[in-house]
Amino acid sequence: MTETRAPQHPASSTDPHASAAEGAREGAYDEALLRFHATGPERQGWLSNHGPMVIEALSRRGAERHVHSWSDGYISRLDERPRGISPIDSEAWRDPLGDPVRSGDWIEFMLRAVAEEPWQHVLVTWWPRLLPGIAAGATHGVIRVGHAVQALRAADTEPRRHELAHALAYWAARWQPTPSLAPAGQLDRASALATVPRIASQRHGIRSRLAQLPHTPGWGDAVAAVRAPHDPADPLAEMHAISDAAIAAYPRWAHGNATMLVHAATAPAAVARALPALPQHLALASVDAAWAATCAVVACYRPASDAPREGLKTTETADEAWARAVAHGGEHVIKFADVAVDSQRRTGEANRSAATTASTAVATAIELDA
């Protein structure tokens, strides 16, 4: 599910004025969403449509002036929105789950859902149903949902509700189960991630690779090797730890597959974006699923040996790393930098080496044209 190129949203979802203008648009981001909603979730049969995810990051990080020009350069590569085959029955939704041929039907189904119910209700209904299939579309399903929720928490507009519908539909159409295990060890996330074994055959697409996980010696042990959260009431801290671990490992492993290993960090970051809109009882299952997704991506694409540390390029500040990513224009580079600069800012005050690692990760993604 890969390919290439092209205002800080308020954090609160409780602002009473956030949904006052029903159906309103909020600038270039919403305008661009209308264009992308005429396109499908994939192109050429399996490459993910990254447009809505990238423009959300650009808009939120103050690069809204790039939204239309980036979209102009990207949208011509996309396929038209797929047509439906047969309406999905709300009582028999399990049958078409994971069937990409039903993508058009899933889009229509989710659009009806967000038209009939508050988007928060739709999210809470479908999140636990889709979470076991977090690997859907090489994790692009949950990533697109995370960006959509982030935007909706800033402003409730019709294009953003429709974007959540498209995102949930993509996740449902590409749903693929990933083994998930509860924490049963004593390792921190970074240490446990280092123990994740490679699958036996790193060939073919991610669906073929994921199918090998249950038969990979040491896979389950590595996933379960982490210690239980210190504070179950603070799942965001666990999500950040997962992303931070994947970002720290990226410069060592990116030569295995610079594009696909980006998702080891962006998938848990997407879950973190959605968590504030979800009830507390879904939090720990979401953490476990995000961790399993990160470990799965690492197992599927981790190279046989680490890259040498010497010669790795870096940038000095989070702002510089983000600016370089925007100038590069690659969709995976932009989305990865969006997550990495958050990590750099979050860890920089307490750990200078961790902050440097985050900027090195962005520089590595740019160097390898992720």
Short mmCIF file of C-alpha atoms in Angstrom, two decimals:
data_model
loop_
_atom_site.label_atom_id
_atom_site.label_comp_id
_atom_site.label_asym_id
_atom_site.label_seq_id
_atom_site.Cartn_x
_atom_site.Cartn_y
_atom_site.Cartn_z
CA MET A 1 0.00 0.00 0.00
CA THR A 2 2.69 2.48 -0.90
CA GLU A 3 3.66 5.26 -3.33
CA THR A 4 5.05 8.82 -3.35
CA ARG A 5 4.83 12.75 -3.24
CA ALA A 6 3.40 16.15 -2.97
CA PRO A 7 -3.30 25.64 11.49
CA GLN A 8 -2.55 23.74 14.30
CA HIS A 9 -5.96 22.23 15.09
CA PRO A 10 -7.25 23.01 18.57
CA ALA A 11 -6.94 19.95 20.78
CA SER A 12 -10.31 20.18 22.45
CA SER A 13 -13.36 18.26 21.28
CA THR A 14 -15.61 19.84 23.89
CA ASP A 15 -15.75 23.36 22.44
CA PRO A 16 -19.51 24.13 22.21
CA HIS A 17 -18.89 26.10 19.04
CA ALA A 18 -16.97 23.32 17.27
CA SER A 19 -20.08 21.95 15.53
CA ALA A 20 -22.12 25.14 15.38
CA ALA A 21 -21.84 25.52 11.62
CA GLU A 22 -23.41 22.32 10.36
CA GLY A 23 -21.87 21.33 7.05
CA ALA A 24 -19.44 24.24 7.13
CA ARG A 25 -15.97 24.07 5.61
CA GLU A 26 -12.77 25.01 7.34
CA GLY A 27 -10.46 26.28 4.62
CA ALA A 28 -8.14 24.46 2.26
CA TYR A 29 -8.24 21.17 4.15
CA ASP A 30 -12.01 20.75 3.85
CA GLU A 31 -11.95 21.95 0.25
CA ALA A 32 -9.31 19.37 -0.62
CA LEU A 33 -11.26 16.63 1.15
CA LEU A 34 -14.16 17.21 -1.23
CA ARG A 35 -11.79 16.50 -4.12
CA PHE A 36 -10.37 13.37 -2.54
CA HIS A 37 -13.81 11.98 -1.78
CA ALA A 38 -14.40 11.56 -5.49
CA THR A 39 -11.46 9.15 -5.51
CA GLY A 40 -11.10 5.62 -4.19
CA PRO A 41 -9.23 4.39 -1.12
CA GLU A 42 -6.72 2.64 -3.36
CA ARG A 43 -5.34 2.87 -6.86
CA GLN A 44 -3.90 0.35 -9.24
CA GLY A 45 -5.59 -2.35 -7.21
CA TRP A 46 -3.68 -2.07 -3.95
CA LEU A 47 -1.76 1.21 -3.49
CA SER A 48 -3.28 3.28 -0.69
CA ASN A 49 -4.67 6.77 -1.25
CA HIS A 50 -2.63 8.88 1.18
CA GLY A 51 -4.09 12.25 0.17
CA PRO A 52 -6.53 12.86 3.06
CA MET A 53 -3.91 11.83 5.62
CA VAL A 54 -1.20 14.09 4.23
CA ILE A 55 -3.38 17.18 3.90
CA GLU A 56 -4.58 16.80 7.49
CA ALA A 57 -0.97 16.83 8.69
CA LEU A 58 -0.08 19.78 6.46
CA SER A 59 -3.07 21.79 7.64
CA ARG A 60 -2.63 21.01 11.32
CA ARG A 61 1.07 21.89 11.29
CA GLY A 62 0.65 25.30 9.72
CA ALA A 63 1.52 24.28 6.15
CA GLU A 64 -2.01 24.79 4.83
CA ARG A 65 -0.69 26.89 1.95
CA HIS A 66 0.75 23.65 0.53
CA VAL A 67 -2.52 21.69 0.69
CA HIS A 68 -3.88 22.53 -2.75
CA SER A 69 -0.58 22.42 -4.61
CA TRP A 70 0.30 19.07 -3.00
CA SER A 71 -3.17 17.74 -3.83
CA ASP A 72 -2.87 18.91 -7.44
CA GLY A 73 0.29 16.88 -7.86
CA TYR A 74 -1.11 13.76 -6.21
CA ILE A 75 -4.74 13.46 -7.14
CA SER A 76 -4.11 12.76 -10.83
CA ARG A 77 -2.61 9.40 -9.84
CA LEU A 78 -5.75 8.22 -8.10
CA ASP A 79 -8.62 6.06 -9.29
CA GLU A 80 -12.26 7.07 -9.19
CA ARG A 81 -14.33 6.21 -6.15
CA PRO A 82 -15.52 2.61 -6.54
CA ARG A 83 -19.16 1.87 -7.20
CA GLY A 84 -21.16 -0.35 -4.91
CA ILE A 85 -22.26 -3.85 -5.75
CA SER A 86 -24.95 -4.50 -3.15
CA PRO A 87 -25.90 -2.56 0.00
CA ILE A 88 -24.37 -3.86 3.23
CA ASP A 89 -26.88 -5.10 5.79
CA SER A 90 -26.27 -3.53 9.19
CA GLU A 91 -27.10 -6.89 10.79
CA ALA A 92 -24.88 -8.93 8.46
CA TRP A 93 -21.79 -6.74 8.31
CA ARG A 94 -19.39 -9.57 9.14
CA ASP A 95 -19.82 -11.26 5.77
CA PRO A 96 -18.34 -8.41 3.65
CA LEU A 97 -15.71 -7.53 6.28
CA GLY A 98 -12.25 -7.73 4.73
CA ASP A 99 -13.56 -7.90 1.16
CA PRO A 100 -11.93 -5.12 -0.92
CA VAL A 101 -14.33 -5.82 -3.77
CA ARG A 102 -17.03 -4.34 -1.52
CA SER A 103 -15.17 -1.05 -0.99
CA GLY A 104 -17.89 0.97 -2.70
CA ASP A 105 -20.56 -0.70 -0.58
CA TRP A 106 -18.62 0.03 2.60
CA ILE A 107 -18.25 3.70 1.64
CA GLU A 108 -21.99 4.05 1.09
CA PHE A 109 -22.71 2.20 4.34
CA MET A 110 -20.43 4.42 6.43
CA LEU A 111 -21.65 7.63 4.75
CA ARG A 112 -25.18 6.68 5.76
CA ALA A 113 -23.99 5.96 9.28
CA VAL A 114 -22.40 9.39 9.82
CA ALA A 115 -25.45 11.05 8.29
CA GLU A 116 -27.81 9.30 10.70
CA GLU A 117 -25.76 9.36 13.93
CA PRO A 118 -23.17 11.60 15.60
CA TRP A 119 -19.72 10.70 14.28
CA GLN A 120 -18.59 9.82 17.82
CA HIS A 121 -21.28 7.12 18.04
CA VAL A 122 -20.23 5.67 14.70
CA LEU A 123 -16.60 5.59 15.78
CA VAL A 124 -17.36 3.91 19.11
CA THR A 125 -19.55 1.31 17.37
CA TRP A 126 -17.02 0.37 14.72
CA TRP A 127 -13.71 0.78 16.54
CA PRO A 128 -13.94 -2.50 18.53
CA ARG A 129 -15.24 -4.33 15.47
CA LEU A 130 -12.36 -3.20 13.30
CA LEU A 131 -9.56 -3.14 15.88
CA PRO A 132 -8.66 -6.87 15.57
CA GLY A 133 -7.99 -6.13 11.90
CA ILE A 134 -5.65 -3.23 12.59
CA ALA A 135 -3.23 -4.44 9.90
CA ALA A 136 -5.83 -3.65 7.23
CA GLY A 137 -4.29 -2.06 4.15
CA ALA A 138 -0.80 -2.27 5.72
CA THR A 139 -2.28 -0.30 8.67
CA HIS A 140 -3.43 2.51 6.36
CA GLY A 141 -7.03 1.92 7.43
CA VAL A 142 -6.45 2.84 11.06
CA ILE A 143 -4.00 5.59 10.08
CA ARG A 144 -6.61 7.28 7.90
CA VAL A 145 -9.17 6.97 10.71
CA GLY A 146 -6.72 8.55 13.17
CA HIS A 147 -6.18 11.59 10.96
CA ALA A 148 -9.94 11.92 10.41
CA VAL A 149 -10.68 11.83 14.13
CA GLN A 150 -7.93 14.37 14.82
CA ALA A 151 -9.55 16.77 12.37
CA LEU A 152 -13.09 16.19 13.66
CA ARG A 153 -12.03 16.89 17.21
CA ALA A 154 -10.89 20.29 15.97
CA ALA A 155 -14.01 21.13 13.94
CA ASP A 156 -17.12 19.13 13.13
CA THR A 157 -17.81 19.75 9.45
CA GLU A 158 -19.54 17.70 6.82
CA PRO A 159 -16.38 17.02 4.76
CA ARG A 160 -14.65 15.78 7.90
CA ARG A 161 -17.53 13.49 8.83
CA HIS A 162 -17.46 12.13 5.30
CA GLU A 163 -13.72 11.61 5.63
CA LEU A 164 -14.27 9.50 8.75
CA ALA A 165 -16.80 7.46 6.77
CA HIS A 166 -14.33 6.89 3.92
CA ALA A 167 -11.61 5.97 6.40
CA LEU A 168 -13.73 3.47 8.32
CA ALA A 169 -14.91 1.99 5.04
CA TYR A 170 -11.35 1.44 3.88
CA TRP A 171 -10.45 -0.22 7.17
CA ALA A 172 -13.50 -2.49 6.91
CA ALA A 173 -12.89 -3.42 3.28
CA ARG A 174 -9.23 -4.36 3.88
CA TRP A 175 -9.77 -5.80 7.37
CA GLN A 176 -7.17 -8.46 8.18
CA PRO A 177 -6.73 -9.96 11.65
CA THR A 178 -3.41 -9.59 13.45
CA PRO A 179 -2.50 -11.68 16.51
CA SER A 180 -2.60 -9.55 19.67
CA LEU A 181 -1.30 -10.55 23.10
CA ALA A 182 -1.60 -8.90 26.49
CA PRO A 183 1.61 -7.73 28.24
CA ALA A 184 3.20 -10.51 30.25
CA GLY A 185 6.85 -9.52 30.61
CA GLN A 186 9.18 -6.94 32.11
CA LEU A 187 10.67 -5.13 29.10
CA ASP A 188 10.02 -1.57 28.01
CA ARG A 189 8.68 -1.03 24.50
CA ALA A 190 12.02 -0.26 22.88
CA SER A 191 13.75 -3.30 24.41
CA ALA A 192 10.89 -5.60 23.46
CA LEU A 193 10.78 -4.26 19.90
CA ALA A 194 14.44 -5.18 19.49
CA THR A 195 13.55 -8.83 20.17
CA VAL A 196 10.91 -9.09 17.43
CA PRO A 197 12.02 -11.85 15.01
CA ARG A 198 11.93 -11.56 11.24
CA ILE A 199 9.46 -13.70 9.37
CA ALA A 200 10.99 -16.54 7.38
CA SER A 201 10.23 -15.15 3.92
CA GLN A 202 10.21 -11.42 3.34
CA ARG A 203 8.79 -11.69 -0.14
CA HIS A 204 5.48 -10.76 -1.72
CA GLY A 205 2.95 -8.32 -0.22
CA ILE A 206 2.09 -7.63 3.37
CA ARG A 207 -0.91 -9.98 3.43
CA SER A 208 1.40 -12.89 2.64
CA ARG A 209 3.89 -11.70 5.22
CA LEU A 210 1.33 -11.24 7.99
CA ALA A 211 0.08 -14.77 7.41
CA GLN A 212 3.48 -16.03 8.55
CA LEU A 213 3.35 -14.42 11.99
CA PRO A 214 1.57 -17.25 13.89
CA HIS A 215 4.22 -19.67 12.57
CA THR A 216 7.24 -17.47 13.31
CA PRO A 217 9.26 -18.78 16.29
CA GLY A 218 9.51 -16.19 19.03
CA TRP A 219 6.83 -13.90 17.62
CA GLY A 220 4.35 -14.33 20.44
CA ASP A 221 7.08 -14.15 23.08
CA ALA A 222 8.34 -10.84 21.71
CA VAL A 223 4.87 -9.27 21.59
CA ALA A 224 4.11 -10.39 25.15
CA ALA A 225 7.54 -9.45 26.51
CA VAL A 226 6.52 -5.90 27.48
CA ARG A 227 5.51 -5.04 31.00
CA ALA A 228 1.97 -3.99 31.77
CA PRO A 229 1.31 -0.22 31.69
CA HIS A 230 2.35 1.56 34.87
CA ASP A 231 -0.81 3.64 34.69
CA PRO A 232 -3.70 1.95 32.84
CA ALA A 233 -5.58 5.24 33.05
CA ASP A 234 -2.94 6.89 30.83
CA PRO A 235 -2.99 4.90 27.57
CA LEU A 236 -1.55 7.84 25.62
CA ALA A 237 1.75 7.39 27.44
CA GLU A 238 1.89 3.79 26.21
CA MET A 239 1.03 4.85 22.66
CA HIS A 240 3.79 7.43 22.73
CA ALA A 241 6.23 4.82 23.99
CA ILE A 242 5.37 2.54 21.06
CA SER A 243 5.82 5.30 18.49
CA ASP A 244 9.01 6.51 20.14
CA ALA A 245 10.47 3.00 20.06
CA ALA A 246 9.66 2.57 16.37
CA ILE A 247 11.10 5.98 15.53
CA ALA A 248 14.30 5.25 17.45
CA ALA A 249 14.74 1.95 15.59
CA TYR A 250 13.95 3.37 12.15
CA PRO A 251 17.45 4.65 11.25
CA ARG A 252 18.87 1.19 11.99
CA TRP A 253 16.24 -0.75 10.06
CA ALA A 254 14.97 1.54 7.31
CA HIS A 255 17.27 0.05 4.70
CA GLY A 256 15.11 -3.09 4.94
CA ASN A 257 12.12 -1.19 3.54
CA ALA A 258 12.11 2.53 4.21
CA THR A 259 8.48 2.99 3.21
CA MET A 260 6.82 0.11 5.00
CA LEU A 261 8.76 0.51 8.26
CA VAL A 262 7.34 4.03 8.56
CA HIS A 263 4.06 2.40 9.59
CA ALA A 264 5.59 0.89 12.71
CA ALA A 265 5.45 4.45 14.07
CA THR A 266 2.49 5.98 12.25
CA ALA A 267 0.01 3.19 13.12
CA PRO A 268 0.28 3.58 16.91
CA ALA A 269 0.31 7.36 16.47
CA ALA A 270 -3.01 7.05 14.61
CA VAL A 271 -4.51 5.07 17.48
CA ALA A 272 -3.28 7.78 19.85
CA ARG A 273 -5.13 10.38 17.75
CA ALA A 274 -8.37 8.44 18.14
CA LEU A 275 -8.10 7.61 21.84
CA PRO A 276 -9.48 10.94 23.17
CA ALA A 277 -12.72 10.25 21.28
CA LEU A 278 -13.06 6.70 22.62
CA PRO A 279 -14.40 5.46 25.96
CA GLN A 280 -11.88 4.36 28.57
CA HIS A 281 -12.89 0.69 28.38
CA LEU A 282 -11.49 0.48 24.83
CA ALA A 283 -8.14 1.99 25.74
CA LEU A 284 -6.06 -1.01 26.80
CA ALA A 285 -7.28 -3.19 23.93
CA SER A 286 -6.31 -0.34 21.60
CA VAL A 287 -2.82 -0.19 23.10
CA ASP A 288 -2.37 -3.95 22.70
CA ALA A 289 -3.59 -3.84 19.09
CA ALA A 290 -1.31 -0.91 18.25
CA TRP A 291 1.66 -2.71 19.78
CA ALA A 292 0.83 -5.87 17.80
CA ALA A 293 0.63 -3.81 14.61
CA THR A 294 4.02 -2.24 15.23
CA CYS A 295 5.61 -5.60 15.99
CA ALA A 296 3.97 -7.08 12.89
CA VAL A 297 5.38 -4.40 10.60
CA VAL A 298 8.83 -4.86 12.12
CA ALA A 299 8.70 -8.65 11.73
CA CYS A 300 7.60 -8.31 8.12
CA TYR A 301 10.23 -5.77 7.02
CA ARG A 302 13.11 -5.73 9.51
CA PRO A 303 16.41 -6.32 7.69
CA ALA A 304 18.83 -9.11 8.58
CA SER A 305 21.35 -6.66 10.03
CA ASP A 306 21.29 -3.13 11.41
CA ALA A 307 22.67 -0.15 9.53
CA PRO A 308 25.94 1.28 10.91
CA ARG A 309 25.37 4.27 13.16
CA GLU A 310 28.16 6.32 11.69
CA GLY A 311 27.19 8.40 8.70
CA LEU A 312 23.51 8.75 9.67
CA LYS A 313 22.33 12.23 8.84
CA THR A 314 20.36 14.38 11.23
CA THR A 315 18.63 17.72 11.56
CA GLU A 316 18.91 20.05 14.53
CA THR A 317 15.32 21.00 15.34
CA ALA A 318 11.82 19.64 14.98
CA ASP A 319 10.87 22.64 12.86
CA GLU A 320 13.75 21.98 10.49
CA ALA A 321 12.86 18.30 10.23
CA TRP A 322 9.25 19.15 9.37
CA ALA A 323 10.27 21.78 6.83
CA ARG A 324 12.57 19.32 5.09
CA ALA A 325 9.80 16.73 4.95
CA VAL A 326 7.34 19.18 3.42
CA ALA A 327 9.95 20.23 0.86
CA HIS A 328 10.56 16.57 -0.03
CA GLY A 329 6.83 16.10 -0.61
CA GLY A 330 6.64 12.30 -0.27
CA GLU A 331 3.48 11.14 1.43
CA HIS A 332 5.22 8.68 3.73
CA VAL A 333 7.95 11.17 4.56
CA ILE A 334 5.39 13.83 5.52
CA LYS A 335 3.30 11.45 7.64
CA PHE A 336 6.39 10.02 9.34
CA ALA A 337 7.79 13.47 10.07
CA ASP A 338 4.42 14.48 11.51
CA VAL A 339 4.82 11.72 14.11
CA ALA A 340 8.59 12.03 14.57
CA VAL A 341 8.62 15.75 15.31
CA ASP A 342 6.00 15.18 18.00
CA SER A 343 8.30 12.56 19.46
CA GLN A 344 11.25 14.92 19.24
CA ARG A 345 9.39 17.69 21.05
CA ARG A 346 8.01 15.26 23.62
CA THR A 347 11.36 13.65 24.44
CA GLY A 348 13.73 16.52 23.76
CA GLU A 349 13.38 18.31 27.05
CA ALA A 350 14.20 15.23 29.09
CA ASN A 351 16.42 13.31 26.67
CA ARG A 352 18.58 15.07 24.13
CA SER A 353 19.72 11.83 22.52
CA ALA A 354 16.12 10.72 21.99
CA ALA A 355 15.34 14.03 20.32
CA THR A 356 18.36 13.65 18.05
CA THR A 357 17.24 10.12 17.17
CA ALA A 358 13.84 11.44 16.06
CA SER A 359 15.38 14.03 13.75
CA THR A 360 17.80 11.39 12.45
CA ALA A 361 14.81 9.18 11.64
CA VAL A 362 13.25 11.93 9.53
CA ALA A 363 16.56 12.57 7.78
CA THR A 364 16.86 8.84 7.08
CA ALA A 365 13.36 8.71 5.58
CA ILE A 366 14.26 11.63 3.31
CA GLU A 367 17.62 10.13 2.36
CA LEU A 368 16.02 6.78 1.46
CA ASP A 369 13.03 8.44 -0.24
CA ALA A 370 10.55 6.52 1.91
#
